[in-house]
Structure formats: structure tokens, C-alpha cells
Amino acid sequence: MNAWWWEAKSQKDVLKEFDSNFANRYLTVAGAIMSHGGSNGLQWRNVHSFCVREFLSKDTLNSFSTLRQQEIRRTLRSLSKVNTPVYIRQEMHLTMLNVIMNMLWGGTFNDEDKIRIGLEETNISDFFPILARLDLQGVERRMKELVSWLDSFLSSIIEQRMKNYDELKLNGDQDAKNEFRDILQIFLQLQDQGESRTPFTITNLKALFT
């Protein structure tokens, strides 16, 4: 099995040619909520192609290398000061989330405890979907509250950046186009250039880090 997977042709079959078949699995309650109801259809494929082309090119990812290194060092320093057991999976997820947020808008979450709410508990409904409608552990309710908080948080960030970007343009400041480009900056520049045909929306932008 391992030898089969490492063949280039096999990887192409799994990840490109037949990705829909191999990805055909039950979506968890948390995943459904955090993805803003995204579906695996034509719209998703268009958004995927757009993100790869505009946001995840080799040059763009290389430009974020310093951000990734800084966040990993910050996590290691934080863990080195803890005298109690830690959940490595949870901390890794949170670190990845902060790295992606850095790439998205150049910052991280200020209240990490809120994010941990959705990372630390196994949901029995994910193993027995017939119980999902009962929400026995309250996971669905808490995830909806978390998503509502995240939506407000991201909306304020995006609105402030759009306001700053518009002010720079009105003042004729060329640095609005030459400053460090995170993903939000790239998105605003594409909008400014009249890329209305792109399938990427503010909602997609909010869901990108999940």
C-alpha cells in the first residue's frame, strides 16, 4: 500500500483525477459549520482554482516563510514555560490557525481560549450521525456561537483594512500597492483592478482559514 501511494501516478489519481471519490466521507458537525456550508461542486472548484492561482502560488507562499517561522517559535517559547501537560494536537491546530491568519491579514487571534472551545472535544455525533439532530454534547450550539464570534471578528478586520486601503488611494499613496501583501491585500487589489469575474467573495475569505 505504501509503495503504491508514493508513486507519482497514484498521487495524481487520488488528489486530482478521482479526488471527489476519495474525499467522499461524512462531514463532521464542526466542519459543516466552520466551512460556512461550502459544498464540493462547481463553485468549490472555481474557488479552489482561484485560490491556488492568486493566493497559493510558489512566490506568495515563499513570501510568508518569515511569518511561519515566527509563529512556530512563539508557540515553542509559550510551551516551554508551561509546567502542566498540554494537548499537542490542539496546540498544533492553533499554531496552524495563527499561521494562516497571519497569511490572511497579518495578525493572529487575541483570545486563543475561544478557539480552543472547538478543538478539544470529540463529538459522538460524528461517529453516529443519527444522533446529530439531538446535539447531545452541545457541540453544534457551541460551534455556531464560535462561528458567530469569528464572523464578527473577521468582519471588523476586513472593514478596517478596506477603509485604510481606500484612504491610501484617495491620498495618492502608492504604498497602498507596494506594501507587504498578505492575502487580504491581494484580494483588495484584485477588486481594485476590476476582477469582478473572480468567484472569490468576502464569505470565502472568512472561510479560508478553517
PDB file of C-alpha atoms in Angstrom:
ATOM      1  CA  MET A   1       0.000   0.000   0.000  1.00  0.00           C
ATOM      2  CA  ASN A   2       2.790   2.445   0.929  1.00  0.00           C
ATOM      3  CA  ALA A   3       4.686   1.703  -2.289  1.00  0.00           C
ATOM      4  CA  TRP A   4       1.509   2.279  -4.303  1.00  0.00           C
ATOM      5  CA  TRP A   5       0.830   5.638  -2.624  1.00  0.00           C
ATOM      6  CA  TRP A   6       4.310   7.027  -3.233  1.00  0.00           C
ATOM      7  CA  GLU A   7       4.062   6.511  -6.988  1.00  0.00           C
ATOM      8  CA  ALA A   8       3.568   9.833  -8.785  1.00  0.00           C
ATOM      9  CA  LYS A   9       0.737   8.465 -10.926  1.00  0.00           C
ATOM     10  CA  SER A  10      -1.125   7.159  -7.871  1.00  0.00           C
ATOM     11  CA  GLN A  11      -0.896  10.530  -6.149  1.00  0.00           C
ATOM     12  CA  LYS A  12      -2.226  12.245  -9.281  1.00  0.00           C
ATOM     13  CA  ASP A  13      -5.151   9.791  -9.420  1.00  0.00           C
ATOM     14  CA  VAL A  14      -6.064  10.311  -5.752  1.00  0.00           C
ATOM     15  CA  LEU A  15      -5.518  14.068  -5.467  1.00  0.00           C
ATOM     16  CA  LYS A  16      -6.640  15.222  -8.916  1.00  0.00           C
ATOM     17  CA  GLU A  17      -8.379  12.744 -11.216  1.00  0.00           C
ATOM     18  CA  PHE A  18     -10.563  10.988  -8.616  1.00  0.00           C
ATOM     19  CA  ASP A  19     -10.383  13.415  -5.701  1.00  0.00           C
ATOM     20  CA  SER A  20     -14.180  13.546  -5.336  1.00  0.00           C
ATOM     21  CA  ASN A  21     -14.369   9.776  -4.859  1.00  0.00           C
ATOM     22  CA  PHE A  22     -11.540   9.631  -2.343  1.00  0.00           C
ATOM     23  CA  ALA A  23     -12.917  12.651  -0.450  1.00  0.00           C
ATOM     24  CA  ASN A  24     -16.401  11.136  -0.245  1.00  0.00           C
ATOM     25  CA  ARG A  25     -16.767  10.863   3.525  1.00  0.00           C
ATOM     26  CA  TYR A  26     -19.190  12.107   6.160  1.00  0.00           C
ATOM     27  CA  LEU A  27     -18.711  15.776   7.056  1.00  0.00           C
ATOM     28  CA  THR A  28     -18.416  16.412  10.794  1.00  0.00           C
ATOM     29  CA  VAL A  29     -20.785  18.824  12.539  1.00  0.00           C
ATOM     30  CA  ALA A  30     -17.931  21.220  13.297  1.00  0.00           C
ATOM     31  CA  GLY A  31     -16.644  21.024   9.727  1.00  0.00           C
ATOM     32  CA  ALA A  32     -20.050  21.772   8.229  1.00  0.00           C
ATOM     33  CA  ILE A  33     -20.477  24.856  10.420  1.00  0.00           C
ATOM     34  CA  MET A  34     -16.915  26.193  10.082  1.00  0.00           C
ATOM     35  CA  SER A  35     -16.966  25.837   6.274  1.00  0.00           C
ATOM     36  CA  HIS A  36     -19.988  28.167   6.028  1.00  0.00           C
ATOM     37  CA  GLY A  37     -21.974  25.460   4.260  1.00  0.00           C
ATOM     38  CA  GLY A  38     -19.461  25.073   1.438  1.00  0.00           C
ATOM     39  CA  SER A  39     -20.133  22.187  -0.945  1.00  0.00           C
ATOM     40  CA  ASN A  40     -17.942  20.080  -3.196  1.00  0.00           C
ATOM     41  CA  GLY A  41     -19.309  21.279  -6.521  1.00  0.00           C
ATOM     42  CA  LEU A  42     -18.529  23.559  -9.441  1.00  0.00           C
ATOM     43  CA  GLN A  43     -18.379  26.660  -7.222  1.00  0.00           C
ATOM     44  CA  TRP A  44     -15.843  24.995  -4.915  1.00  0.00           C
ATOM     45  CA  ARG A  45     -13.676  24.001  -7.868  1.00  0.00           C
ATOM     46  CA  ASN A  46     -13.740  27.554  -9.228  1.00  0.00           C
ATOM     47  CA  VAL A  47     -12.828  28.983  -5.819  1.00  0.00           C
ATOM     48  CA  HIS A  48     -10.099  26.346  -5.422  1.00  0.00           C
ATOM     49  CA  SER A  49      -8.547  27.219  -8.788  1.00  0.00           C
ATOM     50  CA  PHE A  50      -8.727  30.939  -7.994  1.00  0.00           C
ATOM     51  CA  CYS A  51      -7.055  30.495  -4.579  1.00  0.00           C
ATOM     52  CA  VAL A  52      -4.255  28.373  -5.999  1.00  0.00           C
ATOM     53  CA  ARG A  53      -3.609  30.889  -8.774  1.00  0.00           C
ATOM     54  CA  GLU A  54      -3.843  34.114  -6.776  1.00  0.00           C
ATOM     55  CA  PHE A  55      -3.118  33.236  -3.131  1.00  0.00           C
ATOM     56  CA  LEU A  56      -1.149  29.994  -3.035  1.00  0.00           C
ATOM     57  CA  SER A  57       1.402  30.424  -5.793  1.00  0.00           C
ATOM     58  CA  LYS A  58       5.009  29.490  -5.069  1.00  0.00           C
ATOM     59  CA  ASP A  59       6.133  33.128  -4.843  1.00  0.00           C
ATOM     60  CA  THR A  60       3.287  34.077  -2.494  1.00  0.00           C
ATOM     61  CA  LEU A  61       3.898  31.152  -0.142  1.00  0.00           C
ATOM     62  CA  ASN A  62       7.642  31.839  -0.092  1.00  0.00           C
ATOM     63  CA  SER A  63       6.953  35.430   0.932  1.00  0.00           C
ATOM     64  CA  PHE A  64       5.184  34.100   4.053  1.00  0.00           C
ATOM     65  CA  SER A  65       8.119  31.957   5.233  1.00  0.00           C
ATOM     66  CA  THR A  66       9.187  34.505   7.888  1.00  0.00           C
ATOM     67  CA  LEU A  67       5.644  34.646   9.298  1.00  0.00           C
ATOM     68  CA  ARG A  68       5.533  30.859   9.597  1.00  0.00           C
ATOM     69  CA  GLN A  69       8.889  30.721  11.377  1.00  0.00           C
ATOM     70  CA  GLN A  70       7.887  33.477  13.815  1.00  0.00           C
ATOM     71  CA  GLU A  71       4.632  31.776  14.782  1.00  0.00           C
ATOM     72  CA  ILE A  72       6.292  28.393  15.328  1.00  0.00           C
ATOM     73  CA  ARG A  73       8.962  29.995  17.525  1.00  0.00           C
ATOM     74  CA  ARG A  74       6.250  31.806  19.500  1.00  0.00           C
ATOM     75  CA  THR A  75       4.426  28.532  20.134  1.00  0.00           C
ATOM     76  CA  LEU A  76       7.605  26.747  21.217  1.00  0.00           C
ATOM     77  CA  ARG A  77       8.502  29.577  23.617  1.00  0.00           C
ATOM     78  CA  SER A  78       4.991  29.502  25.061  1.00  0.00           C
ATOM     79  CA  LEU A  79       5.018  25.717  25.550  1.00  0.00           C
ATOM     80  CA  SER A  80       8.461  25.811  27.157  1.00  0.00           C
ATOM     81  CA  LYS A  81       7.001  27.896  30.005  1.00  0.00           C
ATOM     82  CA  VAL A  82       4.110  25.534  30.739  1.00  0.00           C
ATOM     83  CA  ASN A  83       4.513  23.218  33.735  1.00  0.00           C
ATOM     84  CA  THR A  84       1.390  21.143  33.075  1.00  0.00           C
ATOM     85  CA  PRO A  85       0.524  18.596  30.354  1.00  0.00           C
ATOM     86  CA  VAL A  86      -0.557  20.107  27.036  1.00  0.00           C
ATOM     87  CA  TYR A  87      -2.672  18.758  24.199  1.00  0.00           C
ATOM     88  CA  ILE A  88      -0.167  18.672  21.343  1.00  0.00           C
ATOM     89  CA  ARG A  89      -2.842  18.187  18.680  1.00  0.00           C
ATOM     90  CA  GLN A  90      -4.771  21.195  19.967  1.00  0.00           C
ATOM     91  CA  GLU A  91      -1.657  23.382  20.125  1.00  0.00           C
ATOM     92  CA  MET A  92      -0.586  22.316  16.624  1.00  0.00           C
ATOM     93  CA  HIS A  93      -4.028  23.159  15.274  1.00  0.00           C
ATOM     94  CA  LEU A  94      -3.992  26.545  16.981  1.00  0.00           C
ATOM     95  CA  THR A  95      -0.489  27.265  15.674  1.00  0.00           C
ATOM     96  CA  MET A  96      -1.553  26.391  12.133  1.00  0.00           C
ATOM     97  CA  LEU A  97      -4.621  28.594  12.560  1.00  0.00           C
ATOM     98  CA  ASN A  98      -2.485  31.558  13.646  1.00  0.00           C
ATOM     99  CA  VAL A  99      -0.059  30.982  10.753  1.00  0.00           C
ATOM    100  CA  ILE A 100      -2.959  31.062   8.312  1.00  0.00           C
ATOM    101  CA  MET A 101      -4.416  34.155   9.968  1.00  0.00           C
ATOM    102  CA  ASN A 102      -1.020  35.815   9.643  1.00  0.00           C
ATOM    103  CA  MET A 103      -1.069  34.991   5.951  1.00  0.00           C
ATOM    104  CA  LEU A 104      -4.661  36.195   5.681  1.00  0.00           C
ATOM    105  CA  TRP A 105      -4.391  39.623   7.285  1.00  0.00           C
ATOM    106  CA  GLY A 106      -1.008  39.876   9.049  1.00  0.00           C
ATOM    107  CA  GLY A 107      -2.210  39.197  12.604  1.00  0.00           C
ATOM    108  CA  THR A 108      -3.380  36.474  14.985  1.00  0.00           C
ATOM    109  CA  PHE A 109      -6.199  35.890  17.455  1.00  0.00           C
ATOM    110  CA  ASN A 110      -6.075  37.763  20.742  1.00  0.00           C
ATOM    111  CA  ASP A 111      -8.372  35.335  22.549  1.00  0.00           C
ATOM    112  CA  GLU A 112      -6.999  31.851  21.905  1.00  0.00           C
ATOM    113  CA  ASP A 113      -9.188  30.293  24.605  1.00  0.00           C
ATOM    114  CA  LYS A 114     -12.255  30.907  22.439  1.00  0.00           C
ATOM    115  CA  ILE A 115     -10.661  28.959  19.578  1.00  0.00           C
ATOM    116  CA  ARG A 116      -9.788  26.046  21.865  1.00  0.00           C
ATOM    117  CA  ILE A 117     -13.510  25.537  22.548  1.00  0.00           C
ATOM    118  CA  GLY A 118     -13.958  23.914  19.173  1.00  0.00           C
ATOM    119  CA  LEU A 119     -10.727  21.891  19.229  1.00  0.00           C
ATOM    120  CA  GLU A 120     -10.681  19.979  22.474  1.00  0.00           C
ATOM    121  CA  GLU A 121     -13.778  17.769  22.424  1.00  0.00           C
ATOM    122  CA  THR A 122     -14.661  14.642  20.428  1.00  0.00           C
ATOM    123  CA  ASN A 123     -18.233  14.764  19.161  1.00  0.00           C
ATOM    124  CA  ILE A 124     -20.071  11.458  19.424  1.00  0.00           C
ATOM    125  CA  SER A 125     -22.458  12.597  16.674  1.00  0.00           C
ATOM    126  CA  ASP A 126     -19.577  12.458  14.186  1.00  0.00           C
ATOM    127  CA  PHE A 127     -19.359   8.706  14.788  1.00  0.00           C
ATOM    128  CA  PHE A 128     -23.110   8.145  14.995  1.00  0.00           C
ATOM    129  CA  PRO A 129     -24.723  10.665  12.566  1.00  0.00           C
ATOM    130  CA  ILE A 130     -28.203   9.557  13.572  1.00  0.00           C
ATOM    131  CA  LEU A 131     -27.618  11.351  16.898  1.00  0.00           C
ATOM    132  CA  ALA A 132     -26.571  14.638  15.268  1.00  0.00           C
ATOM    133  CA  ARG A 133     -30.056  16.164  15.415  1.00  0.00           C
ATOM    134  CA  LEU A 134     -30.060  15.726  19.212  1.00  0.00           C
ATOM    135  CA  ASP A 135     -26.735  17.560  19.743  1.00  0.00           C
ATOM    136  CA  LEU A 136     -26.213  15.598  22.973  1.00  0.00           C
ATOM    137  CA  GLN A 137     -22.916  17.294  23.863  1.00  0.00           C
ATOM    138  CA  GLY A 138     -23.927  20.765  22.721  1.00  0.00           C
ATOM    139  CA  VAL A 139     -21.084  20.827  20.166  1.00  0.00           C
ATOM    140  CA  GLU A 140     -23.253  22.235  17.393  1.00  0.00           C
ATOM    141  CA  ARG A 141     -24.545  25.032  19.613  1.00  0.00           C
ATOM    142  CA  ARG A 142     -21.037  25.995  20.779  1.00  0.00           C
ATOM    143  CA  MET A 143     -19.613  25.843  17.257  1.00  0.00           C
ATOM    144  CA  LYS A 144     -22.348  28.166  15.996  1.00  0.00           C
ATOM    145  CA  GLU A 145     -21.507  30.598  18.791  1.00  0.00           C
ATOM    146  CA  LEU A 146     -17.819  30.341  17.888  1.00  0.00           C
ATOM    147  CA  VAL A 147     -18.500  30.944  14.190  1.00  0.00           C
ATOM    148  CA  SER A 148     -20.662  33.958  15.054  1.00  0.00           C
ATOM    149  CA  TRP A 149     -17.798  35.383  17.134  1.00  0.00           C
ATOM    150  CA  LEU A 150     -15.268  34.645  14.376  1.00  0.00           C
ATOM    151  CA  ASP A 151     -17.512  36.259  11.773  1.00  0.00           C
ATOM    152  CA  SER A 152     -17.739  39.486  13.800  1.00  0.00           C
ATOM    153  CA  PHE A 153     -14.008  39.405  14.473  1.00  0.00           C
ATOM    154  CA  LEU A 154     -13.070  38.940  10.815  1.00  0.00           C
ATOM    155  CA  SER A 155     -15.657  41.459   9.616  1.00  0.00           C
ATOM    156  CA  SER A 156     -14.107  44.182  11.766  1.00  0.00           C
ATOM    157  CA  ILE A 157     -10.620  43.337  10.455  1.00  0.00           C
ATOM    158  CA  ILE A 158     -11.724  43.324   6.816  1.00  0.00           C
ATOM    159  CA  GLU A 159     -13.748  46.552   7.138  1.00  0.00           C
ATOM    160  CA  GLN A 160     -10.856  48.372   8.804  1.00  0.00           C
ATOM    161  CA  ARG A 161      -8.378  47.211   6.164  1.00  0.00           C
ATOM    162  CA  MET A 162     -10.727  48.226   3.342  1.00  0.00           C
ATOM    163  CA  LYS A 163     -11.133  51.662   4.966  1.00  0.00           C
ATOM    164  CA  ASN A 164      -7.359  52.096   5.304  1.00  0.00           C
ATOM    165  CA  TYR A 165      -6.796  50.930   1.736  1.00  0.00           C
ATOM    166  CA  ASP A 166      -9.365  53.392   0.364  1.00  0.00           C
ATOM    167  CA  GLU A 167      -7.816  56.255   2.349  1.00  0.00           C
ATOM    168  CA  LEU A 168      -4.353  55.461   0.984  1.00  0.00           C
ATOM    169  CA  LYS A 169      -5.708  55.516  -2.566  1.00  0.00           C
ATOM    170  CA  LEU A 170      -7.545  58.800  -2.023  1.00  0.00           C
ATOM    171  CA  ASN A 171      -4.341  60.377  -0.699  1.00  0.00           C
ATOM    172  CA  GLY A 172      -2.444  59.145  -3.726  1.00  0.00           C
ATOM    173  CA  ASP A 173      -0.184  56.985  -1.573  1.00  0.00           C
ATOM    174  CA  GLN A 174       1.469  54.435  -3.845  1.00  0.00           C
ATOM    175  CA  ASP A 175       2.456  52.364  -0.827  1.00  0.00           C
ATOM    176  CA  ALA A 176      -1.107  51.023  -0.907  1.00  0.00           C
ATOM    177  CA  LYS A 177       0.063  48.845  -3.753  1.00  0.00           C
ATOM    178  CA  ASN A 178       3.686  48.332  -2.808  1.00  0.00           C
ATOM    179  CA  GLU A 179       3.422  47.381   0.883  1.00  0.00           C
ATOM    180  CA  PHE A 180       3.744  43.794   2.127  1.00  0.00           C
ATOM    181  CA  ARG A 181       0.976  41.775   0.504  1.00  0.00           C
ATOM    182  CA  ASP A 182      -0.962  39.405   2.707  1.00  0.00           C
ATOM    183  CA  ILE A 183      -3.958  37.581   1.253  1.00  0.00           C
ATOM    184  CA  LEU A 184      -6.400  40.320   2.246  1.00  0.00           C
ATOM    185  CA  GLN A 185      -4.201  42.873   0.492  1.00  0.00           C
ATOM    186  CA  ILE A 186      -4.141  40.728  -2.662  1.00  0.00           C
ATOM    187  CA  PHE A 187      -7.928  40.412  -2.512  1.00  0.00           C
ATOM    188  CA  LEU A 188      -8.403  44.186  -2.229  1.00  0.00           C
ATOM    189  CA  GLN A 189      -6.021  44.820  -5.113  1.00  0.00           C
ATOM    190  CA  LEU A 190      -7.888  42.340  -7.311  1.00  0.00           C
ATOM    191  CA  GLN A 191     -11.140  44.129  -6.501  1.00  0.00           C
ATOM    192  CA  ASP A 192      -9.472  47.470  -7.255  1.00  0.00           C
ATOM    193  CA  GLN A 193      -8.360  46.143 -10.637  1.00  0.00           C
ATOM    194  CA  GLY A 194     -11.943  45.236 -11.540  1.00  0.00           C
ATOM    195  CA  GLU A 195     -11.610  41.468 -11.175  1.00  0.00           C
ATOM    196  CA  SER A 196     -15.379  41.114 -10.802  1.00  0.00           C
ATOM    197  CA  ARG A 197     -15.395  37.823 -12.675  1.00  0.00           C
ATOM    198  CA  THR A 198     -13.478  36.100  -9.895  1.00  0.00           C
ATOM    199  CA  PRO A 199     -15.558  33.590  -7.860  1.00  0.00           C
ATOM    200  CA  PHE A 200     -13.973  34.635  -4.557  1.00  0.00           C
ATOM    201  CA  THR A 201     -16.151  36.565  -2.097  1.00  0.00           C
ATOM    202  CA  ILE A 202     -15.855  38.032   1.402  1.00  0.00           C
ATOM    203  CA  THR A 203     -17.577  34.895   2.750  1.00  0.00           C
ATOM    204  CA  ASN A 204     -14.950  32.729   1.040  1.00  0.00           C
ATOM    205  CA  LEU A 205     -12.279  34.933   2.569  1.00  0.00           C
ATOM    206  CA  LYS A 206     -13.714  34.361   6.058  1.00  0.00           C
ATOM    207  CA  ALA A 207     -13.890  30.612   5.499  1.00  0.00           C
ATOM    208  CA  LEU A 208     -10.390  30.365   4.034  1.00  0.00           C
ATOM    209  CA  PHE A 209      -8.582  29.755   7.318  1.00  0.00           C
ATOM    210  CA  THR A 210     -10.903  26.935   8.501  1.00  0.00           C
TER     211      THR A 210
END
